[in-house]
Amino acid sequence: TGAQQLPAENIPQTKPNHLRKGPLAFFRILLDNFQTVDSQRPKPAGQADKKTKHIRLITIAPSHYCEKVRWGLDLLDEDDNSPYYYTEDAHPPALSSFYSVPATGGSSSSVPVTVHDGNFISDSTEILQYFCPFLYPGPVAGEILEFEEYLDSHLGATARCLIYHYMLRKEHREALVQLMTAHTSKVESFVFNMALDQGISRGMKKLMRVNEESAVVSEKAIREVFLRVSNQILASPEQKPKQYLFEDKQNGVGFTAADLTFAALSSVILCPKELSPLQLPENQMPKELLSLRNELRGTPAGKHALRMYEMHRFKNMERSVVMPKSALGRNRVSNRVYAIVGVALAASGSFLASRL
């Protein structure tokens, strides 16, 4: 990427006092009164005695950074020998700050965030390290962490920028709302839809530096990552592609956090079938992203990422697609009551949204 600056991985954080001002204060009242977010899902069937440690995972459901952590926690959740199980607490972009900020004591508004035993972690790599140390085998742990750092900045941030560059266009607005609210409460769907054009879209573009120039830089960086990973896969002394990025048969190193992270962060570009509930149907995808998807799927790196989803995404092979493991009953009112209240909220909400 030369002198051209990559989009920032860590965007400016929302502070607690920001959530108590103007329209955001009104939105907070709506969210607090029309949804429940602190419930736990039931323990996995037949494992009530074994699953003794609960994790709350705060996410934006389609986020690739969140998918990175969700994958790791699923490996634990579906492991009979692990005491961990988790509940996903998914929210739309921007509105997730109402939950990540208090969960982290005001230190972070980004997601994913895990809350366990009174403590929080708000970095995807740190979460994986803490809960899934088996993904960092000793002989290559340092190399894996360096590779993750590279992927977070050169693939994670750039893929996010490129996706939003196209999805925040007016012609894709309805598809974006549908995607971002599919696993949230009704009131969040309403607020996100209402405020997207008035302030959220503008704020997202500003914070993530989404524009024509950054989109060009991002796409170039993504192609460079896929080339580097392809070369790493093909650089095998056995004259055949590696099965894993840091494969070391002598030391028993196979699937690691490097494979998981590359597959997860590239998922928003490659759209593996296992993530179909968390992505757009092909007929709703921007043509530019569809073209890039088809091209990168054919590379050694793209084939590797898709193979990791097929082979390692589920510990329980009875599952075939990823669905957020959320608690039931997030909506506090019935559909009929919500519809009536929604009319009144729309009248006042259009004014409030205009003040964003």
mmCIF file of C-alpha atoms in Angstrom:
data_model
loop_
_atom_site.group_PDB
_atom_site.id
_atom_site.type_symbol
_atom_site.label_atom_id
_atom_site.label_comp_id
_atom_site.label_asym_id
_atom_site.label_seq_id
_atom_site.Cartn_x
_atom_site.Cartn_y
_atom_site.Cartn_z
ATOM 1 C CA THR A 1 0.000 0.000 0.000
ATOM 2 C CA GLY A 2 3.050 2.309 0.050
ATOM 3 C CA ALA A 3 2.370 5.814 1.309
ATOM 4 C CA GLN A 4 -1.365 5.293 1.073
ATOM 5 C CA GLN A 5 -2.726 4.875 4.573
ATOM 6 C CA LEU A 6 -4.815 1.841 5.424
ATOM 7 C CA PRO A 7 -8.149 2.343 7.184
ATOM 8 C CA ALA A 8 -7.675 2.275 10.943
ATOM 9 C CA GLU A 9 -8.383 -1.002 12.699
ATOM 10 C CA ASN A 10 -9.276 0.750 15.957
ATOM 11 C CA ILE A 11 -11.723 3.574 15.322
ATOM 12 C CA PRO A 12 -12.367 6.455 17.775
ATOM 13 C CA GLN A 13 -14.324 5.250 20.784
ATOM 14 C CA THR A 14 -17.716 6.466 21.985
ATOM 15 C CA LYS A 15 -17.511 7.805 25.534
ATOM 16 C CA PRO A 16 -20.196 7.265 28.214
ATOM 17 C CA ASN A 17 -21.204 10.927 28.228
ATOM 18 C CA HIS A 18 -21.893 10.800 24.478
ATOM 19 C CA LEU A 19 -24.665 8.273 25.110
ATOM 20 C CA ARG A 20 -26.442 10.606 27.515
ATOM 21 C CA LYS A 21 -26.875 13.527 25.120
ATOM 22 C CA GLY A 22 -29.602 14.569 22.662
ATOM 23 C CA PRO A 23 -31.228 11.905 20.495
ATOM 24 C CA LEU A 24 -28.909 9.224 21.866
ATOM 25 C CA ALA A 25 -30.438 9.707 25.309
ATOM 26 C CA PHE A 26 -33.899 9.183 23.793
ATOM 27 C CA PHE A 27 -32.733 6.081 21.945
ATOM 28 C CA ARG A 28 -31.346 4.724 25.196
ATOM 29 C CA ILE A 29 -34.757 5.101 26.851
ATOM 30 C CA LEU A 30 -36.368 3.182 23.991
ATOM 31 C CA LEU A 31 -33.812 0.396 24.104
ATOM 32 C CA ASP A 32 -33.974 0.060 27.883
ATOM 33 C CA ASN A 33 -37.757 -0.147 27.941
ATOM 34 C CA PHE A 34 -38.542 -2.257 24.882
ATOM 35 C CA GLN A 35 -35.914 -4.999 24.999
ATOM 36 C CA THR A 36 -34.032 -7.281 27.359
ATOM 37 C CA VAL A 37 -30.327 -7.945 26.835
ATOM 38 C CA ASP A 38 -29.051 -9.497 30.052
ATOM 39 C CA SER A 39 -30.686 -12.914 29.741
ATOM 40 C CA GLN A 40 -28.745 -16.144 29.344
ATOM 41 C CA ARG A 41 -29.647 -18.846 26.874
ATOM 42 C CA PRO A 42 -30.292 -22.283 28.350
ATOM 43 C CA LYS A 43 -27.258 -24.498 28.782
ATOM 44 C CA PRO A 44 -26.579 -26.857 25.861
ATOM 45 C CA ALA A 45 -28.867 -29.879 25.916
ATOM 46 C CA GLY A 46 -27.621 -32.715 28.088
ATOM 47 C CA GLN A 47 -24.705 -30.674 29.464
ATOM 48 C CA ALA A 48 -26.288 -28.780 32.350
ATOM 49 C CA ASP A 49 -23.884 -30.289 34.885
ATOM 50 C CA LYS A 50 -20.772 -29.757 32.769
ATOM 51 C CA LYS A 51 -21.390 -26.219 31.540
ATOM 52 C CA THR A 52 -20.632 -24.149 34.643
ATOM 53 C CA LYS A 53 -18.980 -21.016 33.205
ATOM 54 C CA HIS A 54 -21.074 -18.551 31.227
ATOM 55 C CA ILE A 55 -19.740 -15.919 28.816
ATOM 56 C CA ARG A 56 -21.710 -12.955 27.505
ATOM 57 C CA LEU A 57 -20.597 -12.086 23.972
ATOM 58 C CA ILE A 58 -21.590 -8.607 22.755
ATOM 59 C CA THR A 59 -21.510 -8.377 18.970
ATOM 60 C CA ILE A 60 -22.645 -6.906 15.711
ATOM 61 C CA ALA A 61 -23.807 -10.238 14.321
ATOM 62 C CA PRO A 62 -22.446 -9.974 10.714
ATOM 63 C CA SER A 63 -19.084 -8.539 11.869
ATOM 64 C CA HIS A 64 -16.074 -10.613 10.834
ATOM 65 C CA TYR A 65 -14.195 -9.643 14.003
ATOM 66 C CA CYS A 66 -17.170 -10.967 15.989
ATOM 67 C CA GLU A 67 -17.254 -14.128 13.875
ATOM 68 C CA LYS A 68 -13.601 -14.707 14.785
ATOM 69 C CA VAL A 69 -14.521 -14.805 18.480
ATOM 70 C CA ARG A 70 -17.839 -16.603 17.929
ATOM 71 C CA TRP A 71 -15.961 -19.416 16.173
ATOM 72 C CA GLY A 72 -13.600 -19.870 19.114
ATOM 73 C CA LEU A 73 -16.412 -19.809 21.670
ATOM 74 C CA ASP A 74 -18.429 -22.280 19.595
ATOM 75 C CA LEU A 75 -15.534 -24.727 19.808
ATOM 76 C CA LEU A 76 -15.788 -24.484 23.605
ATOM 77 C CA ASP A 77 -19.584 -24.409 23.723
ATOM 78 C CA GLU A 78 -19.808 -27.613 21.699
ATOM 79 C CA ASP A 79 -17.009 -29.403 23.560
ATOM 80 C CA ASP A 80 -18.302 -31.825 26.201
ATOM 81 C CA ASN A 81 -15.058 -31.399 28.146
ATOM 82 C CA SER A 82 -15.200 -27.601 28.300
ATOM 83 C CA PRO A 83 -17.054 -25.839 31.156
ATOM 84 C CA TYR A 84 -17.796 -22.815 28.958
ATOM 85 C CA TYR A 85 -20.995 -21.870 27.188
ATOM 86 C CA TYR A 86 -22.021 -18.433 25.951
ATOM 87 C CA THR A 87 -24.916 -16.186 25.037
ATOM 88 C CA GLU A 88 -24.566 -13.836 22.084
ATOM 89 C CA ASP A 89 -25.926 -10.339 22.632
ATOM 90 C CA ALA A 90 -26.129 -8.932 19.084
ATOM 91 C CA HIS A 91 -26.875 -5.312 18.138
ATOM 92 C CA PRO A 92 -26.782 -3.152 14.997
ATOM 93 C CA PRO A 93 -23.779 -0.910 14.275
ATOM 94 C CA ALA A 94 -23.589 2.194 16.499
ATOM 95 C CA LEU A 95 -26.312 0.893 18.816
ATOM 96 C CA SER A 96 -23.907 -1.767 20.081
ATOM 97 C CA SER A 97 -22.130 1.067 21.920
ATOM 98 C CA PHE A 98 -25.040 1.270 24.368
ATOM 99 C CA TYR A 99 -23.928 -2.151 25.645
ATOM 100 C CA SER A 100 -20.188 -2.370 24.998
ATOM 101 C CA VAL A 101 -19.487 0.937 26.771
ATOM 102 C CA PRO A 102 -21.055 0.008 30.145
ATOM 103 C CA ALA A 103 -19.778 -3.581 29.867
ATOM 104 C CA THR A 104 -16.202 -2.291 29.644
ATOM 105 C CA GLY A 105 -16.571 0.409 32.277
ATOM 106 C CA GLY A 106 -16.472 3.082 29.577
ATOM 107 C CA SER A 107 -13.115 1.998 28.161
ATOM 108 C CA SER A 108 -14.346 0.664 24.809
ATOM 109 C CA SER A 109 -17.330 1.008 22.490
ATOM 110 C CA SER A 110 -16.063 -1.560 19.977
ATOM 111 C CA VAL A 111 -17.216 -5.135 19.630
ATOM 112 C CA PRO A 112 -16.667 -7.991 20.174
ATOM 113 C CA VAL A 113 -16.663 -7.831 23.961
ATOM 114 C CA THR A 114 -16.773 -10.792 26.295
ATOM 115 C CA VAL A 115 -17.963 -10.546 29.889
ATOM 116 C CA HIS A 116 -17.140 -13.449 32.174
ATOM 117 C CA ASP A 117 -16.907 -13.725 35.949
ATOM 118 C CA GLY A 118 -17.098 -9.943 36.331
ATOM 119 C CA ASN A 119 -14.256 -9.266 33.885
ATOM 120 C CA PHE A 120 -14.308 -8.077 30.280
ATOM 121 C CA ILE A 121 -12.055 -8.427 27.250
ATOM 122 C CA SER A 122 -12.579 -6.138 24.260
ATOM 123 C CA ASP A 123 -10.012 -7.312 21.704
ATOM 124 C CA SER A 124 -10.713 -10.287 19.443
ATOM 125 C CA THR A 125 -7.164 -11.682 19.610
ATOM 126 C CA GLU A 126 -6.975 -11.296 23.388
ATOM 127 C CA ILE A 127 -10.344 -13.066 23.705
ATOM 128 C CA LEU A 128 -9.119 -16.025 21.637
ATOM 129 C CA GLN A 129 -5.859 -16.192 23.581
ATOM 130 C CA TYR A 130 -7.657 -16.209 26.917
ATOM 131 C CA PHE A 131 -10.429 -18.689 26.202
ATOM 132 C CA CYS A 132 -8.796 -20.811 23.476
ATOM 133 C CA PRO A 133 -5.076 -21.152 24.290
ATOM 134 C CA PHE A 134 -5.041 -24.477 22.409
ATOM 135 C CA LEU A 135 -5.207 -22.428 19.191
ATOM 136 C CA TYR A 136 -1.718 -21.062 19.976
ATOM 137 C CA PRO A 137 0.606 -24.100 20.141
ATOM 138 C CA GLY A 138 3.925 -23.274 21.790
ATOM 139 C CA PRO A 139 6.332 -23.793 18.867
ATOM 140 C CA VAL A 140 4.598 -21.195 16.701
ATOM 141 C CA ALA A 141 2.612 -19.068 19.175
ATOM 142 C CA GLY A 142 4.688 -15.941 18.571
ATOM 143 C CA GLU A 143 4.447 -16.262 14.797
ATOM 144 C CA ILE A 144 0.692 -16.775 15.000
ATOM 145 C CA LEU A 145 0.234 -13.601 17.049
ATOM 146 C CA GLU A 146 2.327 -11.583 14.587
ATOM 147 C CA PHE A 147 0.293 -12.991 11.715
ATOM 148 C CA GLU A 148 -2.984 -12.176 13.500
ATOM 149 C CA GLU A 149 -1.852 -8.587 14.020
ATOM 150 C CA TYR A 150 -1.086 -8.336 10.314
ATOM 151 C CA LEU A 151 -4.485 -9.779 9.364
ATOM 152 C CA ASP A 152 -6.393 -7.516 11.750
ATOM 153 C CA SER A 153 -4.979 -4.397 10.112
ATOM 154 C CA HIS A 154 -4.520 -5.500 6.499
ATOM 155 C CA LEU A 155 -7.608 -7.693 6.106
ATOM 156 C CA GLY A 156 -10.003 -6.979 8.975
ATOM 157 C CA ALA A 157 -10.028 -3.182 8.736
ATOM 158 C CA THR A 158 -9.804 -3.082 4.947
ATOM 159 C CA ALA A 159 -12.606 -5.601 4.372
ATOM 160 C CA ARG A 160 -14.818 -3.619 6.753
ATOM 161 C CA CYS A 161 -14.060 -0.385 4.899
ATOM 162 C CA LEU A 162 -14.691 -1.901 1.472
ATOM 163 C CA ILE A 163 -17.956 -3.574 2.520
ATOM 164 C CA TYR A 164 -19.372 -0.390 4.022
ATOM 165 C CA HIS A 165 -18.211 1.673 1.047
ATOM 166 C CA TYR A 166 -20.706 -0.210 -1.093
ATOM 167 C CA MET A 167 -23.360 -1.145 1.457
ATOM 168 C CA LEU A 168 -23.851 2.428 2.715
ATOM 169 C CA ARG A 169 -24.937 3.533 -0.753
ATOM 170 C CA LYS A 170 -28.609 4.393 -1.080
ATOM 171 C CA GLU A 171 -29.369 1.571 -3.505
ATOM 172 C CA HIS A 172 -28.280 -0.985 -0.880
ATOM 173 C CA ARG A 173 -29.888 0.683 2.116
ATOM 174 C CA GLU A 174 -32.734 -1.775 2.659
ATOM 175 C CA ALA A 175 -30.421 -4.760 2.283
ATOM 176 C CA LEU A 176 -28.049 -3.248 4.836
ATOM 177 C CA VAL A 177 -30.840 -2.671 7.363
ATOM 178 C CA GLN A 178 -32.103 -6.204 6.883
ATOM 179 C CA LEU A 179 -28.607 -7.651 7.323
ATOM 180 C CA MET A 180 -27.700 -5.640 10.412
ATOM 181 C CA THR A 181 -30.989 -6.119 12.263
ATOM 182 C CA ALA A 182 -31.789 -9.758 11.446
ATOM 183 C CA HIS A 183 -30.647 -10.936 14.890
ATOM 184 C CA THR A 184 -31.542 -7.928 17.040
ATOM 185 C CA SER A 185 -34.682 -6.793 18.845
ATOM 186 C CA LYS A 186 -37.613 -5.049 17.155
ATOM 187 C CA VAL A 187 -36.889 -1.733 18.848
ATOM 188 C CA GLU A 188 -33.268 -1.802 17.685
ATOM 189 C CA SER A 189 -34.418 -2.571 14.149
ATOM 190 C CA PHE A 190 -36.727 0.430 14.344
ATOM 191 C CA VAL A 191 -34.119 2.817 15.762
ATOM 192 C CA PHE A 192 -31.381 1.720 13.351
ATOM 193 C CA ASN A 193 -33.682 2.058 10.353
ATOM 194 C CA MET A 194 -34.874 5.465 11.528
ATOM 195 C CA ALA A 195 -31.450 6.926 12.299
ATOM 196 C CA LEU A 196 -29.350 5.369 9.537
ATOM 197 C CA ASP A 197 -29.845 8.140 6.994
ATOM 198 C CA GLN A 198 -29.911 10.915 9.564
ATOM 199 C CA GLY A 199 -26.688 10.318 11.417
ATOM 200 C CA ILE A 200 -25.490 6.725 11.724
ATOM 201 C CA SER A 201 -24.396 6.380 8.093
ATOM 202 C CA ARG A 202 -22.527 9.676 8.158
ATOM 203 C CA GLY A 203 -20.886 8.783 11.464
ATOM 204 C CA MET A 204 -19.795 5.351 10.264
ATOM 205 C CA LYS A 205 -18.182 6.812 7.148
ATOM 206 C CA LYS A 206 -16.345 9.409 9.209
ATOM 207 C CA LEU A 207 -15.129 7.090 11.976
ATOM 208 C CA MET A 208 -14.011 4.322 9.621
ATOM 209 C CA ARG A 209 -12.749 6.716 6.938
ATOM 210 C CA VAL A 210 -14.977 5.172 4.284
ATOM 211 C CA ASN A 211 -14.611 6.920 0.918
ATOM 212 C CA GLU A 212 -13.598 6.274 -2.678
ATOM 213 C CA GLU A 213 -9.865 6.571 -1.962
ATOM 214 C CA SER A 214 -9.898 4.296 1.084
ATOM 215 C CA ALA A 215 -11.958 1.737 -0.841
ATOM 216 C CA VAL A 216 -9.293 1.562 -3.555
ATOM 217 C CA VAL A 217 -6.544 1.235 -0.930
ATOM 218 C CA SER A 218 -8.546 -1.424 0.906
ATOM 219 C CA GLU A 219 -9.194 -3.584 -2.137
ATOM 220 C CA LYS A 220 -5.510 -3.450 -3.059
ATOM 221 C CA ALA A 221 -4.525 -4.473 0.475
ATOM 222 C CA ILE A 222 -7.023 -7.353 0.489
ATOM 223 C CA ARG A 223 -5.566 -8.711 -2.750
ATOM 224 C CA GLU A 224 -2.066 -8.451 -1.248
ATOM 225 C CA VAL A 225 -3.153 -10.429 1.814
ATOM 226 C CA PHE A 226 -4.637 -13.177 -0.350
ATOM 227 C CA LEU A 227 -1.436 -13.306 -2.414
ATOM 228 C CA ARG A 228 0.709 -13.565 0.721
ATOM 229 C CA VAL A 229 -1.475 -16.306 2.219
ATOM 230 C CA SER A 230 -1.574 -18.157 -1.108
ATOM 231 C CA ASN A 231 2.235 -18.109 -1.264
ATOM 232 C CA GLN A 232 2.450 -19.327 2.331
ATOM 233 C CA ILE A 233 0.143 -22.239 1.563
ATOM 234 C CA LEU A 234 2.102 -23.178 -1.572
ATOM 235 C CA ALA A 235 5.516 -22.878 0.131
ATOM 236 C CA SER A 236 5.615 -26.491 1.236
ATOM 237 C CA PRO A 237 8.724 -28.704 1.178
ATOM 238 C CA GLU A 238 6.446 -31.585 0.183
ATOM 239 C CA GLN A 239 5.648 -29.868 -3.133
ATOM 240 C CA LYS A 240 1.947 -29.758 -2.383
ATOM 241 C CA PRO A 241 -0.254 -27.127 -0.697
ATOM 242 C CA LYS A 242 -0.151 -26.977 3.091
ATOM 243 C CA GLN A 243 -3.263 -28.066 4.916
ATOM 244 C CA TYR A 244 -2.697 -25.350 7.541
ATOM 245 C CA LEU A 245 -0.844 -22.044 7.564
ATOM 246 C CA PHE A 246 1.649 -22.984 10.281
ATOM 247 C CA GLU A 247 1.572 -26.696 9.659
ATOM 248 C CA ASP A 248 4.290 -28.623 11.462
ATOM 249 C CA LYS A 249 3.626 -32.346 11.402
ATOM 250 C CA GLN A 250 6.662 -33.169 13.510
ATOM 251 C CA ASN A 251 5.386 -31.016 16.369
ATOM 252 C CA GLY A 252 1.724 -31.836 15.784
ATOM 253 C CA VAL A 253 0.788 -28.306 14.679
ATOM 254 C CA GLY A 254 -2.316 -28.213 12.501
ATOM 255 C CA PHE A 255 -5.346 -25.933 12.759
ATOM 256 C CA THR A 256 -4.463 -22.796 14.741
ATOM 257 C CA ALA A 257 -5.698 -19.282 15.416
ATOM 258 C CA ALA A 258 -3.944 -18.245 12.198
ATOM 259 C CA ASP A 259 -6.253 -20.408 10.070
ATOM 260 C CA LEU A 260 -9.304 -19.414 12.104
ATOM 261 C CA THR A 261 -8.497 -15.700 11.914
ATOM 262 C CA PHE A 262 -7.805 -15.676 8.189
ATOM 263 C CA ALA A 263 -10.984 -17.619 7.436
ATOM 264 C CA ALA A 264 -13.139 -15.485 9.750
ATOM 265 C CA LEU A 265 -11.814 -12.107 8.622
ATOM 266 C CA SER A 266 -12.096 -13.064 4.951
ATOM 267 C CA SER A 267 -15.616 -14.425 5.437
ATOM 268 C CA VAL A 268 -17.292 -11.091 4.638
ATOM 269 C CA ILE A 269 -15.560 -11.196 1.249
ATOM 270 C CA LEU A 270 -15.762 -14.938 0.480
ATOM 271 C CA CYS A 271 -19.253 -15.566 1.961
ATOM 272 C CA PRO A 272 -18.861 -19.232 2.997
ATOM 273 C CA LYS A 273 -22.113 -21.175 2.923
ATOM 274 C CA GLU A 274 -21.806 -21.875 6.640
ATOM 275 C CA LEU A 275 -22.447 -18.170 7.321
ATOM 276 C CA SER A 276 -25.495 -17.792 5.077
ATOM 277 C CA PRO A 277 -27.786 -16.611 7.948
ATOM 278 C CA LEU A 278 -25.338 -13.749 8.589
ATOM 279 C CA GLN A 279 -24.809 -12.493 5.056
ATOM 280 C CA LEU A 280 -26.723 -11.133 2.099
ATOM 281 C CA PRO A 281 -28.281 -13.378 -0.544
ATOM 282 C CA GLU A 282 -26.252 -13.312 -3.735
ATOM 283 C CA ASN A 283 -28.956 -11.356 -5.591
ATOM 284 C CA GLN A 284 -28.676 -8.514 -3.037
ATOM 285 C CA MET A 285 -24.882 -8.221 -3.066
ATOM 286 C CA PRO A 286 -23.278 -5.184 -4.731
ATOM 287 C CA LYS A 287 -21.915 -6.351 -8.066
ATOM 288 C CA GLU A 288 -18.414 -5.138 -7.170
ATOM 289 C CA LEU A 289 -18.321 -7.334 -4.059
ATOM 290 C CA LEU A 290 -19.788 -10.286 -5.929
ATOM 291 C CA SER A 291 -17.061 -10.018 -8.560
ATOM 292 C CA LEU A 292 -14.327 -9.797 -5.918
ATOM 293 C CA ARG A 293 -15.817 -12.769 -4.064
ATOM 294 C CA ASN A 294 -15.809 -14.946 -7.156
ATOM 295 C CA GLU A 295 -12.244 -13.985 -8.016
ATOM 296 C CA LEU A 296 -10.767 -14.562 -4.538
ATOM 297 C CA ARG A 297 -12.625 -17.831 -4.013
ATOM 298 C CA GLY A 298 -10.496 -19.255 -6.816
ATOM 299 C CA THR A 299 -7.163 -18.427 -5.184
ATOM 300 C CA PRO A 300 -5.255 -20.898 -2.980
ATOM 301 C CA ALA A 301 -5.936 -18.578 -0.024
ATOM 302 C CA GLY A 302 -9.649 -18.396 -0.769
ATOM 303 C CA LYS A 303 -9.901 -22.156 -1.140
ATOM 304 C CA HIS A 304 -8.049 -22.560 2.160
ATOM 305 C CA ALA A 305 -10.473 -20.259 4.024
ATOM 306 C CA LEU A 306 -13.517 -22.070 2.651
ATOM 307 C CA ARG A 307 -11.970 -25.420 3.527
ATOM 308 C CA MET A 308 -11.381 -24.260 7.122
ATOM 309 C CA TYR A 309 -15.089 -23.495 7.395
ATOM 310 C CA GLU A 310 -15.991 -26.925 6.063
ATOM 311 C CA MET A 311 -13.542 -28.806 8.266
ATOM 312 C CA HIS A 312 -13.290 -26.820 11.493
ATOM 313 C CA ARG A 313 -16.177 -24.393 11.943
ATOM 314 C CA PHE A 314 -18.310 -26.875 13.870
ATOM 315 C CA LYS A 315 -17.157 -29.275 16.531
ATOM 316 C CA ASN A 316 -20.644 -30.751 16.379
ATOM 317 C CA MET A 317 -20.872 -31.830 12.752
ATOM 318 C CA GLU A 318 -24.670 -32.014 12.954
ATOM 319 C CA ARG A 319 -24.636 -28.234 12.518
ATOM 320 C CA SER A 320 -24.228 -26.841 9.032
ATOM 321 C CA VAL A 321 -24.834 -23.087 9.399
ATOM 322 C CA VAL A 322 -23.916 -20.483 12.006
ATOM 323 C CA MET A 323 -26.767 -18.975 14.009
ATOM 324 C CA PRO A 324 -26.132 -16.563 16.886
ATOM 325 C CA LYS A 325 -26.702 -18.358 20.179
ATOM 326 C CA SER A 326 -28.925 -15.659 21.631
ATOM 327 C CA ALA A 327 -31.319 -15.658 24.566
ATOM 328 C CA LEU A 328 -35.028 -15.887 23.877
ATOM 329 C CA GLY A 329 -37.506 -13.136 24.662
ATOM 330 C CA ARG A 330 -35.509 -10.012 23.835
ATOM 331 C CA ASN A 331 -38.673 -8.079 22.927
ATOM 332 C CA ARG A 332 -40.556 -6.858 25.983
ATOM 333 C CA VAL A 333 -43.864 -6.149 24.239
ATOM 334 C CA SER A 334 -46.100 -8.077 21.883
ATOM 335 C CA ASN A 335 -46.052 -7.461 18.146
ATOM 336 C CA ARG A 336 -49.432 -5.697 18.349
ATOM 337 C CA VAL A 337 -48.400 -3.369 21.157
ATOM 338 C CA TYR A 338 -45.081 -2.691 19.452
ATOM 339 C CA ALA A 339 -46.859 -1.782 16.196
ATOM 340 C CA ILE A 340 -49.077 0.738 18.007
ATOM 341 C CA VAL A 341 -46.183 2.267 19.928
ATOM 342 C CA GLY A 342 -44.099 2.330 16.770
ATOM 343 C CA VAL A 343 -46.480 4.760 15.099
ATOM 344 C CA ALA A 344 -46.050 7.231 17.936
ATOM 345 C CA LEU A 345 -42.292 6.702 18.023
ATOM 346 C CA ALA A 346 -42.000 7.305 14.302
ATOM 347 C CA ALA A 347 -43.609 10.714 14.648
ATOM 348 C CA SER A 348 -41.233 11.858 17.362
ATOM 349 C CA GLY A 349 -38.332 9.810 16.066
ATOM 350 C CA SER A 350 -38.136 11.525 12.709
ATOM 351 C CA PHE A 351 -37.565 14.804 14.521
ATOM 352 C CA LEU A 352 -35.003 13.341 16.888
ATOM 353 C CA ALA A 353 -33.124 11.610 14.110
ATOM 354 C CA SER A 354 -32.881 14.911 12.266
ATOM 355 C CA ARG A 355 -31.041 16.308 15.260
ATOM 356 C CA LEU A 356 -28.250 13.720 15.077
#
